Short mmCIF file of C-alpha atoms in Angstrom, two decimals:
data_model
loop_
_atom_site.label_atom_id
_atom_site.label_comp_id
_atom_site.label_asym_id
_atom_site.label_seq_id
_atom_site.Cartn_x
_atom_site.Cartn_y
_atom_site.Cartn_z
CA UNK A 1 135.70 95.60 85.42
CA UNK A 2 132.23 95.74 85.65
CA UNK A 3 130.24 97.59 82.75
CA UNK A 4 129.09 101.40 83.90
CA UNK A 5 125.57 102.15 83.34
CA UNK A 6 124.14 105.46 83.71
CA UNK A 7 120.51 105.39 85.21
CA UNK A 8 118.69 108.80 84.44
CA UNK A 9 116.14 109.41 87.29
CA UNK A 10 115.47 108.40 90.79
CA UNK A 11 111.86 107.63 90.73
CA UNK A 12 110.37 103.99 91.03
CA UNK A 13 111.94 103.23 87.57
CA UNK A 14 115.06 104.53 88.35
CA UNK A 15 115.57 102.74 91.75
CA UNK A 16 114.71 99.35 90.25
CA UNK A 17 116.99 99.67 87.55
CA UNK A 18 119.82 100.54 89.89
CA UNK A 19 118.84 97.28 91.83
CA UNK A 20 118.85 95.04 88.66
CA UNK A 21 122.17 96.46 87.56
CA UNK A 22 123.92 95.57 90.66
CA UNK A 23 122.11 91.93 90.50
CA UNK A 24 123.48 91.35 86.95
CA UNK A 25 127.25 92.56 87.94
CA UNK A 26 126.77 96.07 86.56
CA UNK A 27 128.03 99.10 87.98
CA UNK A 28 125.06 101.70 88.09
CA UNK A 29 125.51 105.68 88.27
CA UNK A 30 122.25 107.45 88.77
CA UNK A 31 121.70 111.08 87.99
CA UNK A 32 118.77 112.72 89.60
CA UNK A 33 118.07 116.41 88.92
CA UNK A 34 116.05 116.88 92.41
CA UNK A 35 117.32 116.50 95.94
CA UNK A 36 115.47 113.41 96.77
CA UNK A 37 114.18 110.01 95.36
CA UNK A 38 110.63 109.32 94.40
CA UNK A 39 109.97 111.35 91.10
CA UNK A 40 106.35 111.83 90.55
CA UNK A 41 105.30 110.78 93.90
CA UNK A 42 107.12 113.80 95.78
CA UNK A 43 104.66 116.53 96.61
CA UNK A 44 106.03 119.92 96.26
CA UNK A 45 103.82 123.22 96.90
CA UNK A 46 105.58 124.90 93.96
CA UNK A 47 105.92 122.65 90.86
CA UNK A 48 109.27 122.33 89.15
CA UNK A 49 109.83 122.78 85.17
CA UNK A 50 109.91 119.69 82.86
CA UNK A 51 108.46 117.54 85.99
CA UNK A 52 105.07 116.16 86.87
CA UNK A 53 103.85 117.07 90.04
CA UNK A 54 101.18 115.64 92.37
CA UNK A 55 98.37 117.23 94.22
CA UNK A 56 98.23 117.19 98.17
CA UNK A 57 95.56 114.74 98.27
CA UNK A 58 96.57 112.28 95.41
CA UNK A 59 95.74 108.54 96.30
CA UNK A 60 96.99 105.56 94.25
CA UNK A 61 94.46 103.84 91.70
CA UNK A 62 96.19 100.34 92.16
CA UNK A 63 96.42 98.41 95.49
CA UNK A 64 99.35 97.94 97.49
CA UNK A 65 99.71 94.24 96.70
CA UNK A 66 99.38 94.64 93.14
CA UNK A 67 101.84 97.87 92.75
CA UNK A 68 104.93 97.00 94.97
CA UNK A 69 108.03 95.54 93.65
CA UNK A 70 108.33 91.68 93.37
CA UNK A 71 110.58 90.81 96.35
CA UNK A 72 109.82 93.63 99.11
CA UNK A 73 106.05 93.81 99.83
CA UNK A 74 104.59 97.02 101.18
CA UNK A 75 104.29 96.89 105.14
CA UNK A 76 101.17 95.17 106.13
CA UNK A 77 99.72 97.94 108.04
CA UNK A 78 99.83 100.41 104.97
CA UNK A 79 96.06 100.91 103.72
CA UNK A 80 95.25 99.15 100.40
CA UNK A 81 95.43 102.24 98.42
CA UNK A 82 97.66 104.67 99.65
CA UNK A 83 98.43 108.50 99.97
CA UNK A 84 101.04 109.69 97.88
CA UNK A 85 103.24 110.13 100.85
CA UNK A 86 102.95 106.37 101.85
CA UNK A 87 103.81 105.36 98.46
CA UNK A 88 107.10 107.83 98.73
CA UNK A 89 107.94 106.17 102.14
CA UNK A 90 107.75 102.73 100.54
CA UNK A 91 110.18 103.94 97.88
CA UNK A 92 112.43 105.17 100.57
CA UNK A 93 112.15 101.82 102.33
CA UNK A 94 112.98 99.85 99.00
CA UNK A 95 116.07 102.24 98.50
CA UNK A 96 117.45 101.68 102.10
CA UNK A 97 116.63 97.87 102.10
CA UNK A 98 118.60 97.45 99.16
CA UNK A 99 121.31 100.08 99.99
CA UNK A 100 120.76 102.00 96.55
CA UNK A 101 121.37 105.51 97.71
CA UNK A 102 124.95 105.33 97.41
CA UNK A 103 124.74 105.05 93.71
CA UNK A 104 122.66 108.17 93.19
CA UNK A 105 123.87 111.78 92.42
CA UNK A 106 121.32 113.94 93.43
CA UNK A 107 120.73 117.58 91.97
CA UNK A 108 122.44 116.34 88.70
CA UNK A 109 121.08 117.11 85.52
CA UNK A 110 121.43 115.46 82.34
CA UNK A 111 121.95 117.58 79.48
CA UNK A 112 122.82 115.27 76.66
CA UNK A 113 123.32 111.73 75.58
CA UNK A 114 125.15 110.88 72.77
CA UNK A 115 126.96 108.08 71.19
CA UNK A 116 130.72 108.01 71.23
CA UNK A 117 132.82 108.32 67.58
CA UNK A 118 133.43 104.60 68.14
CA UNK A 119 130.07 103.18 69.08
CA UNK A 120 130.02 100.91 66.33
CA UNK A 121 132.58 99.10 68.11
CA UNK A 122 132.40 99.71 71.68
CA UNK A 123 128.39 100.77 71.90
CA UNK A 124 129.27 103.50 74.45
CA UNK A 125 127.78 106.81 75.33
CA UNK A 126 128.78 110.26 76.24
CA UNK A 127 126.71 111.64 79.06
CA UNK A 128 126.97 115.07 79.66
CA UNK A 129 125.91 116.46 83.19
CA UNK A 130 125.51 119.53 85.12
CA UNK A 131 125.71 119.65 88.96
CA UNK A 132 123.90 121.81 91.54
CA UNK A 133 126.98 124.31 91.20
CA UNK A 134 126.65 124.71 87.26
CA UNK A 135 129.80 122.62 86.94
CA UNK A 136 129.47 120.37 83.65
CA UNK A 137 131.25 116.90 83.15
CA UNK A 138 131.26 114.68 80.54
CA UNK A 139 130.95 110.71 81.68
CA UNK A 140 131.72 107.67 79.60
CA UNK A 141 129.11 104.76 79.91
CA UNK A 142 128.64 101.01 78.47
CA UNK A 143 124.93 101.47 78.38
CA UNK A 144 122.19 104.13 79.40
CA UNK A 145 118.94 103.43 81.19
CA UNK A 146 116.57 106.34 80.73
CA UNK A 147 113.94 106.54 83.74
CA UNK A 148 112.26 109.84 83.41
CA UNK A 149 108.72 108.51 82.48
CA UNK A 150 106.36 110.04 80.22
CA UNK A 151 104.53 112.47 82.79
CA UNK A 152 107.02 115.13 82.25
CA UNK A 153 105.64 117.72 79.66
CA UNK A 154 102.10 118.96 80.25
CA UNK A 155 99.91 119.12 77.62
CA UNK A 156 97.54 122.47 77.40
CA UNK A 157 95.94 122.64 73.91
CA UNK A 158 94.68 126.31 74.31
CA UNK A 159 94.63 126.61 70.24
CA UNK A 160 91.68 123.66 70.46
CA UNK A 161 89.42 126.11 71.89
CA UNK A 162 88.34 129.00 69.86
CA UNK A 163 87.98 132.33 71.68
CA UNK A 164 90.16 131.43 74.58
CA UNK A 165 92.03 134.52 74.35
CA UNK A 166 88.93 136.36 75.51
CA UNK A 167 88.80 134.52 78.57
CA UNK A 168 89.29 136.96 81.59
CA UNK A 169 89.61 134.47 84.23
CA UNK A 170 92.41 132.53 85.66
CA UNK A 171 93.70 129.00 83.87
CA UNK A 172 96.34 126.43 84.77
CA UNK A 173 97.37 122.73 83.91
CA UNK A 174 96.49 120.14 86.63
CA UNK A 175 100.34 119.72 87.09
CA UNK A 176 100.03 123.27 88.94
CA UNK A 177 96.70 122.06 91.00
CA UNK A 178 97.77 121.24 94.60
CA UNK A 179 94.50 121.83 96.99
CA UNK A 180 91.24 123.18 96.50
CA UNK A 181 91.11 126.04 98.73
CA UNK A 182 92.04 128.56 96.40
CA UNK A 183 89.01 127.95 94.31
CA UNK A 184 86.39 128.15 97.42
CA UNK A 185 83.32 130.01 96.03
CA UNK A 186 84.31 130.17 92.40
CA UNK A 187 82.81 128.36 89.22
CA UNK A 188 85.29 126.07 87.92
CA UNK A 189 85.53 124.50 84.70
CA UNK A 190 87.85 121.15 84.50
CA UNK A 191 88.58 119.94 81.24
CA UNK A 192 89.44 116.32 80.48
CA UNK A 193 87.89 113.25 82.33
CA UNK A 194 91.25 110.96 82.98
CA UNK A 195 91.95 110.01 86.51
CA UNK A 196 93.42 113.34 87.45
CA UNK A 197 90.65 115.41 85.98
CA UNK A 198 87.99 113.12 87.86
CA UNK A 199 89.83 113.47 91.14
CA UNK A 200 90.15 117.41 90.96
CA UNK A 201 86.52 117.51 89.80
CA UNK A 202 85.13 115.65 92.90
CA UNK A 203 87.70 117.62 95.32
CA UNK A 204 86.55 121.11 93.86
CA UNK A 205 82.97 120.22 93.88
CA UNK A 206 82.96 120.09 97.77
CA UNK A 207 84.04 123.51 98.02
CA UNK A 208 83.73 125.71 94.75
CA UNK A 209 80.35 127.38 94.16
CA UNK A 210 79.95 125.20 91.05
CA UNK A 211 82.10 122.54 89.34
CA UNK A 212 81.90 121.79 85.68
CA UNK A 213 83.81 118.51 84.07
CA UNK A 214 84.14 119.15 80.12
CA UNK A 215 84.68 115.62 78.66
CA UNK A 216 85.04 114.93 74.62
CA UNK A 217 84.38 111.16 74.86
CA UNK A 218 83.16 110.18 78.50
CA UNK A 219 84.46 107.44 80.53
CA UNK A 220 83.51 104.16 81.94
CA UNK A 221 84.00 104.83 85.62
CA UNK A 222 85.21 101.98 88.15
CA UNK A 223 85.04 101.84 91.85
CA UNK A 224 88.42 100.88 93.68
CA UNK A 225 86.11 98.58 95.76
CA UNK A 226 85.09 95.39 94.41
CA UNK A 227 83.36 92.03 95.60
CA UNK A 228 83.11 92.03 99.49
CA UNK A 229 84.79 95.19 99.63
CA UNK A 230 88.16 93.89 98.13
CA UNK A 231 90.34 96.09 95.89
CA UNK A 232 89.16 96.06 92.39
CA UNK A 233 92.59 94.94 90.78
CA UNK A 234 92.82 92.15 92.73
CA UNK A 235 89.65 90.62 91.78
CA UNK A 236 89.92 91.79 88.09
CA UNK A 237 93.70 91.13 87.26
CA UNK A 238 94.08 87.43 87.53
CA UNK A 239 95.36 84.64 85.24
CA UNK A 240 92.00 83.00 84.97
CA UNK A 241 90.05 86.01 84.10
CA UNK A 242 92.53 86.73 81.77
CA UNK A 243 92.22 83.58 80.07
CA UNK A 244 88.29 83.91 79.78
CA UNK A 245 88.36 87.18 78.33
CA UNK A 246 90.97 86.04 75.57
CA UNK A 247 88.81 83.13 74.82
CA UNK A 248 85.37 84.67 74.48
CA UNK A 249 84.29 87.01 72.08
CA UNK A 250 85.39 90.52 72.60
CA UNK A 251 81.80 91.92 72.06
CA UNK A 252 80.31 89.50 74.52
CA UNK A 253 83.12 90.61 77.11
CA UNK A 254 82.24 94.33 76.34
CA UNK A 255 78.72 93.74 76.84
CA UNK A 256 79.13 91.83 80.04
CA UNK A 257 81.27 94.49 81.35
CA UNK A 258 79.33 97.47 80.67
CA UNK A 259 76.20 95.64 81.97
CA UNK A 260 77.84 95.30 85.33
CA UNK A 261 79.00 98.89 85.21
CA UNK A 262 75.59 100.27 84.74
CA UNK A 263 73.87 98.15 87.09
CA UNK A 264 75.70 100.17 89.85
CA UNK A 265 74.89 103.54 87.71
CA UNK A 266 73.45 104.02 84.64
CA UNK A 267 76.43 105.94 82.69
CA UNK A 268 74.09 107.22 79.99
CA UNK A 269 71.88 108.79 82.99
CA UNK A 270 74.65 110.16 84.76
CA UNK A 271 76.19 111.82 81.51
CA UNK A 272 79.32 109.53 81.54
CA UNK A 273 78.46 107.44 78.86
CA UNK A 274 81.74 107.20 76.33
CA UNK A 275 81.88 106.76 72.82
CA UNK A 276 83.96 103.47 72.92
CA UNK A 277 83.37 100.15 74.47
CA UNK A 278 84.90 99.32 77.80
CA UNK A 279 87.98 97.25 76.73
CA UNK A 280 88.84 100.06 74.16
CA UNK A 281 89.57 102.68 76.51
CA UNK A 282 91.37 102.76 80.07
CA UNK A 283 88.53 103.34 82.54
CA UNK A 284 88.50 106.24 84.85
CA UNK A 285 88.94 105.16 88.66
CA UNK A 286 87.02 107.18 91.17
CA UNK A 287 84.88 106.17 93.91
CA UNK A 288 83.20 109.33 94.66
CA UNK A 289 82.18 110.98 91.15
CA UNK A 290 78.92 109.41 90.40
CA UNK A 291 77.93 110.60 93.83
CA UNK A 292 79.10 114.29 93.36
CA UNK A 293 76.91 114.31 90.24
CA UNK A 294 73.76 112.71 92.21
CA UNK A 295 74.27 115.90 94.74
CA UNK A 296 74.45 118.22 92.00
CA UNK A 297 77.96 119.95 92.99
CA UNK A 298 79.57 118.33 90.02
CA UNK A 299 77.97 118.92 86.48
CA UNK A 300 79.07 116.71 83.52
CA UNK A 301 79.47 119.03 80.32
CA UNK A 302 80.11 117.83 76.63
CA UNK A 303 83.44 119.33 74.78
CA UNK A 304 83.70 122.78 74.70
CA UNK A 305 83.01 124.54 71.51
CA UNK A 306 84.10 128.06 72.30
CA UNK A 307 85.00 130.68 75.02
CA UNK A 308 83.25 133.87 74.75
CA UNK A 309 84.76 135.85 77.43
CA UNK A 310 83.92 134.33 80.56
CA UNK A 311 81.31 132.42 79.10
CA UNK A 312 81.64 129.03 77.74
CA UNK A 313 79.90 127.39 74.93
CA UNK A 314 79.52 123.68 74.63
CA UNK A 315 79.12 121.50 71.72
CA UNK A 316 75.50 120.64 72.64
CA UNK A 317 74.86 124.70 72.43
CA UNK A 318 74.39 125.10 76.00
CA UNK A 319 76.21 128.06 77.75
CA UNK A 320 77.90 128.44 81.38
CA UNK A 321 78.37 131.82 82.28
CA UNK A 322 80.68 133.53 84.52
CA UNK A 323 83.19 130.97 84.91
CA UNK A 324 86.09 132.27 87.27
CA UNK A 325 88.74 129.37 86.57
CA UNK A 326 89.59 126.61 84.01
CA UNK A 327 91.77 123.84 84.82
CA UNK A 328 93.18 121.91 81.95
CA UNK A 329 93.57 117.91 82.94
CA UNK A 330 94.64 117.15 79.45
CA UNK A 331 97.67 115.15 80.37
CA UNK A 332 101.39 114.79 79.39
CA UNK A 333 103.74 114.20 76.83
CA UNK A 334 107.06 112.43 77.22
CA UNK A 335 110.16 114.58 76.74
CA UNK A 336 113.75 113.40 76.19
CA UNK A 337 115.48 116.58 75.46
CA UNK A 338 118.81 114.77 76.10
CA UNK A 339 118.43 112.29 73.37
CA UNK A 340 119.20 112.75 69.75
CA UNK A 341 116.26 113.19 67.55
CA UNK A 342 117.56 110.52 65.19
CA UNK A 343 116.21 108.06 67.61
CA UNK A 344 112.51 109.21 67.25
CA UNK A 345 111.37 107.46 63.83
CA UNK A 346 108.00 106.41 64.79
CA UNK A 347 104.67 107.72 63.58
CA UNK A 348 103.99 111.16 65.07
CA UNK A 349 107.72 111.51 65.81
CA UNK A 350 107.56 109.04 68.65
CA UNK A 351 110.05 106.46 69.92
CA UNK A 352 110.25 103.05 68.07
CA UNK A 353 110.65 100.53 70.98
CA UNK A 354 111.15 96.46 70.82
CA UNK A 355 109.21 95.58 73.68
CA UNK A 356 108.59 98.93 74.43
CA UNK A 357 112.18 99.29 75.72
CA UNK A 358 114.77 99.06 73.37
CA UNK A 359 115.38 101.15 70.07
CA UNK A 360 115.78 98.56 67.46
CA UNK A 361 117.98 100.56 65.00
CA UNK A 362 120.79 100.77 67.44
CA UNK A 363 123.85 98.89 66.52
CA UNK A 364 124.22 97.87 69.91
CA UNK A 365 121.55 97.42 72.73
CA UNK A 366 122.99 99.58 75.06
CA UNK A 367 120.25 102.30 75.40
CA UNK A 368 116.97 101.24 76.95
CA UNK A 369 113.91 103.45 77.77
CA UNK A 370 112.09 102.37 81.12
CA UNK A 371 108.54 103.04 81.76
CA UNK A 372 107.17 104.39 78.64
CA UNK A 373 103.80 102.87 78.82
CA UNK A 374 100.40 102.66 79.71
CA UNK A 375 98.97 99.44 80.88
CA UNK A 376 95.67 97.75 82.20
CA UNK A 377 97.10 97.27 85.35
CA UNK A 378 99.93 98.30 87.85
CA UNK A 379 102.89 100.15 86.73
CA UNK A 380 105.34 99.31 89.02
CA UNK A 381 105.88 95.75 88.58
CA UNK A 382 105.96 96.44 84.50
CA UNK A 383 108.95 98.93 84.88
CA UNK A 384 110.68 96.44 87.19
CA UNK A 385 110.26 93.51 84.75
CA UNK A 386 111.58 95.83 81.92
CA UNK A 387 114.58 96.65 84.02
CA UNK A 388 115.33 93.10 84.59
CA UNK A 389 114.83 92.28 80.99
CA UNK A 390 117.14 95.38 79.87
CA UNK A 391 120.00 94.79 82.29
CA UNK A 392 120.21 90.94 80.94
CA UNK A 393 120.22 92.17 77.52
CA UNK A 394 122.72 94.77 78.45
CA UNK A 395 125.28 92.18 80.45
CA UNK A 396 124.66 89.90 77.38
CA UNK A 397 122.88 87.14 78.84
CA UNK A 398 119.84 87.72 76.43
CA UNK A 399 120.72 87.98 72.49
CA UNK A 400 118.12 90.12 70.65
CA UNK A 401 116.72 88.86 67.10
CA UNK A 402 118.03 90.77 64.11
CA UNK A 403 116.71 94.30 63.63
CA UNK A 404 114.37 93.68 61.03
CA UNK A 405 112.63 90.90 63.05
CA UNK A 406 112.31 93.41 65.92
CA UNK A 407 110.83 95.92 63.40
CA UNK A 408 108.27 93.66 62.20
CA UNK A 409 107.37 92.98 65.80
CA UNK A 410 106.73 96.38 66.67
CA UNK A 411 104.84 97.36 63.60
CA UNK A 412 102.63 94.31 64.11
CA UNK A 413 102.09 95.57 67.83
CA UNK A 414 101.34 99.08 66.67
CA UNK A 415 98.58 97.82 63.97
CA UNK A 416 96.91 95.71 66.56
CA UNK A 417 96.79 98.54 68.91
CA UNK A 418 95.52 101.01 66.05
CA UNK A 419 92.21 99.18 65.90
CA UNK A 420 91.41 100.25 69.33
CA UNK A 421 93.48 103.55 69.86
CA UNK A 422 93.38 105.43 66.54
CA UNK A 423 95.81 107.78 67.85
CA UNK A 424 99.66 106.65 67.28
CA UNK A 425 101.01 108.41 70.33
CA UNK A 426 98.70 106.50 72.66
CA UNK A 427 98.64 103.25 70.50
CA UNK A 428 102.53 103.07 71.03
CA UNK A 429 102.18 103.34 74.82
CA UNK A 430 99.45 100.42 75.15
CA UNK A 431 99.83 97.03 76.80
CA UNK A 432 98.05 94.30 78.42
CA UNK A 433 99.60 93.64 81.78
CA UNK A 434 99.68 89.74 82.15
CA UNK A 435 100.63 88.85 78.54
CA UNK A 436 103.27 91.39 78.80
CA UNK A 437 104.79 90.53 81.92
CA UNK A 438 104.53 86.82 80.96
CA UNK A 439 106.28 87.71 77.44
CA UNK A 440 109.43 89.18 79.43
CA UNK A 441 109.33 86.87 81.98
CA UNK A 442 109.40 83.88 79.69
CA UNK A 443 112.76 85.21 78.16
CA UNK A 444 114.00 85.92 81.64
CA UNK A 445 113.08 82.46 82.77
CA UNK A 446 110.95 83.66 85.61
CA UNK A 447 107.41 82.94 84.48
CA UNK A 448 105.49 80.70 86.81
CA UNK A 449 104.98 76.97 85.53
CA UNK A 450 101.22 76.63 86.67
CA UNK A 451 100.91 73.08 85.72
CA UNK A 452 103.94 71.99 87.72
CA UNK A 453 102.78 74.12 90.63
CA UNK A 454 99.54 72.43 90.31
CA UNK A 455 100.92 69.04 90.67
CA UNK A 456 103.73 69.65 93.02
CA UNK A 457 102.58 72.69 95.26
CA UNK A 458 98.62 72.77 94.64
CA UNK A 459 97.78 75.19 97.25
CA UNK A 460 100.34 77.75 95.69
CA UNK A 461 99.01 76.73 91.98
CA UNK A 462 95.59 77.51 92.76
CA UNK A 463 96.90 80.82 94.28
CA UNK A 464 98.81 81.49 90.90
CA UNK A 465 96.01 80.64 88.76
CA UNK A 466 92.90 81.55 90.59
CA UNK A 467 94.13 84.70 92.79
CA UNK A 468 95.56 88.01 91.73
CA UNK A 469 98.46 88.18 89.34
CA UNK A 470 100.65 89.63 92.07
CA UNK A 471 104.10 90.42 91.40
CA UNK A 472 105.65 87.93 93.64
CA UNK A 473 104.66 85.29 91.19
CA UNK A 474 107.70 86.37 89.14
CA UNK A 475 110.22 85.45 91.94
CA UNK A 476 109.10 81.63 92.09
CA UNK A 477 111.84 80.43 89.87
CA UNK A 478 114.77 81.65 87.76
CA UNK A 479 117.29 84.43 88.15
CA UNK A 480 116.51 86.74 91.03
CA UNK A 481 114.39 83.89 92.65
CA UNK A 482 113.03 85.26 95.99
CA UNK A 483 113.12 82.73 98.73
CA UNK A 484 109.73 84.90 100.45
CA UNK A 485 107.71 84.59 97.25
CA UNK A 486 105.82 81.64 97.98
CA UNK A 487 104.62 82.95 101.58
CA UNK A 488 103.87 86.38 100.10
CA UNK A 489 101.47 84.93 97.53
CA UNK A 490 99.90 82.98 100.30
CA UNK A 491 99.84 85.23 102.70
CA UNK A 492 98.59 88.33 100.52
CA UNK A 493 94.75 88.56 101.81
CA UNK A 494 96.35 88.68 105.09
CA UNK A 495 98.00 91.88 104.37
CA UNK A 496 94.82 93.37 102.71
CA UNK A 497 92.87 93.00 105.81
CA UNK A 498 95.45 93.97 108.26
CA UNK A 499 95.01 97.85 107.78
CA UNK A 500 91.12 97.29 107.70
CA UNK A 501 90.56 95.15 110.83
CA UNK A 502 91.30 97.84 113.45
CA UNK A 503 88.15 96.72 115.62
CA UNK A 504 87.64 93.36 117.10
CA UNK A 505 83.94 92.17 115.72
CA UNK A 506 82.45 89.38 117.24
CA UNK A 507 81.88 86.52 115.35
CA UNK A 508 77.68 86.36 114.49
CA UNK A 509 75.79 84.36 116.94
CA UNK A 510 74.13 81.24 114.86
CA UNK A 511 70.98 81.62 114.31
CA UNK A 512 68.14 79.79 116.05
CA UNK A 513 65.59 80.30 113.18
CA UNK A 514 65.84 76.51 112.02
CA UNK A 515 65.75 74.83 115.23
CA UNK A 516 62.73 77.02 115.74
CA UNK A 517 61.15 75.94 112.51
CA UNK A 518 61.82 71.89 113.51
CA UNK A 519 60.09 72.61 116.79
CA UNK A 520 57.13 74.20 115.22
CA UNK A 521 56.89 71.41 112.45
CA UNK A 522 56.84 68.78 115.22
CA UNK A 523 53.95 70.67 117.55
CA UNK A 524 52.14 70.72 114.33
CA UNK A 525 52.58 66.98 113.34
CA UNK A 526 51.95 65.92 116.86
CA UNK A 527 48.71 67.80 117.45
CA UNK A 528 47.50 66.53 113.76
CA UNK A 529 48.97 63.18 113.57
CA UNK A 530 48.79 59.80 114.86
CA UNK A 531 50.99 59.32 118.04
CA UNK A 532 53.10 56.44 115.75
CA UNK A 533 54.06 59.47 113.66
CA UNK A 534 54.92 61.93 116.20
CA UNK A 535 57.46 59.48 117.90
CA UNK A 536 59.63 60.12 114.66
CA UNK A 537 60.02 63.60 116.28
#
């Protein structure tokens, strides 16, 4: 009998976990509290409690070729950076293509996940659920995959702002923001300069009377557009560039990146200059923010010192008066209310996870947390790789090292990350995209052998080494090998250009300038030199 696995959540992580379970001969049973798949990519006019929510205009910050699953490229006609509705459409295509919907129980909430009394022997779990009719049921599973993500519980630190109780205007978290229309003609304060804060501030600046963006640390701002108009992540996330970055002194890499960014617009001049170096914090991806600052519709302000009624005092002692609305883009914290508190043993009551997936203190590796990460790169390929690895562990194909070795590995990575991210909560989530993918791929036996490819298939080898590190690279060999991976890698730029080349542009006519120059030189020589020399022309 196949081992039964509970999958909690039917977003991008949950869907790929269902598929990976099926590939390993496991029996997945997915519980989704809403009425459809998609997780945070489903737009809803009214936010649901304990669930992240997108705003109407949300567009992805990573390109379609980098963020798709490894064995199903996104449709070629999709734009390179997609609206949230198009990414949801892709997830629906993925679910239909691999026949995943039949394994999902919608409008079913997981209330508790507990070890069975005989867990030391069986490794099994009791999962208590409640369906749409309020009917509760206990299920027995051999393993559990938690796929609810970490954008679940909005953080709104009102206590950090003295005098906020005197503020008479409206306020909300970015999870409640949907579109700019309600803020038309108002003075709006946006707090926080993450990707959501940047997007919302830009959108509001086009309709609000005045928009202010308050930031504690500033941010390095990247455009989605890179060399020759290509997607930035397809130029920046390559194996060769990653190797060069690893070999060069970190200080030199920071200097080069910051110099390049400041050539486009001086971050100090625009009030964006952050306290940290480029590699020490995640950049803000936004194409329009500097332009909005230049046009005056958006004003960058330092951290808020205090509220005085409708007036806001900043740390530089400046004051902005008559603020109508404050929107807190202050992020989320992960929340797993159905799990036992005994699992949260890390600093600041965080989960301690081996390879960002498995709690090493469990006697049996039958519980995995998928997607509890922040990466310098696309997230969906990472959660897919985590799912592939975790299901191989659950099925017994991959054996884990002893608990002591796993804990040492976790602590070593935590100390390394703490040098860059002093906050333990953020340090636990950080990972480097290509090294992490290769680490798990190595254990799975799916890491591409670049040297062999260069010798046996030079065209493919050069594409893997010098081109974008697309997810297809991890389907070239080993378990889960996909016959279409090679072609997907070699045709990646065709799919990039497909949605943009919507108008036939004639090839440029060859310039006649060089020919004219030759004729002019010959005429000059003919008039100034002996006849024997002009014969050459």
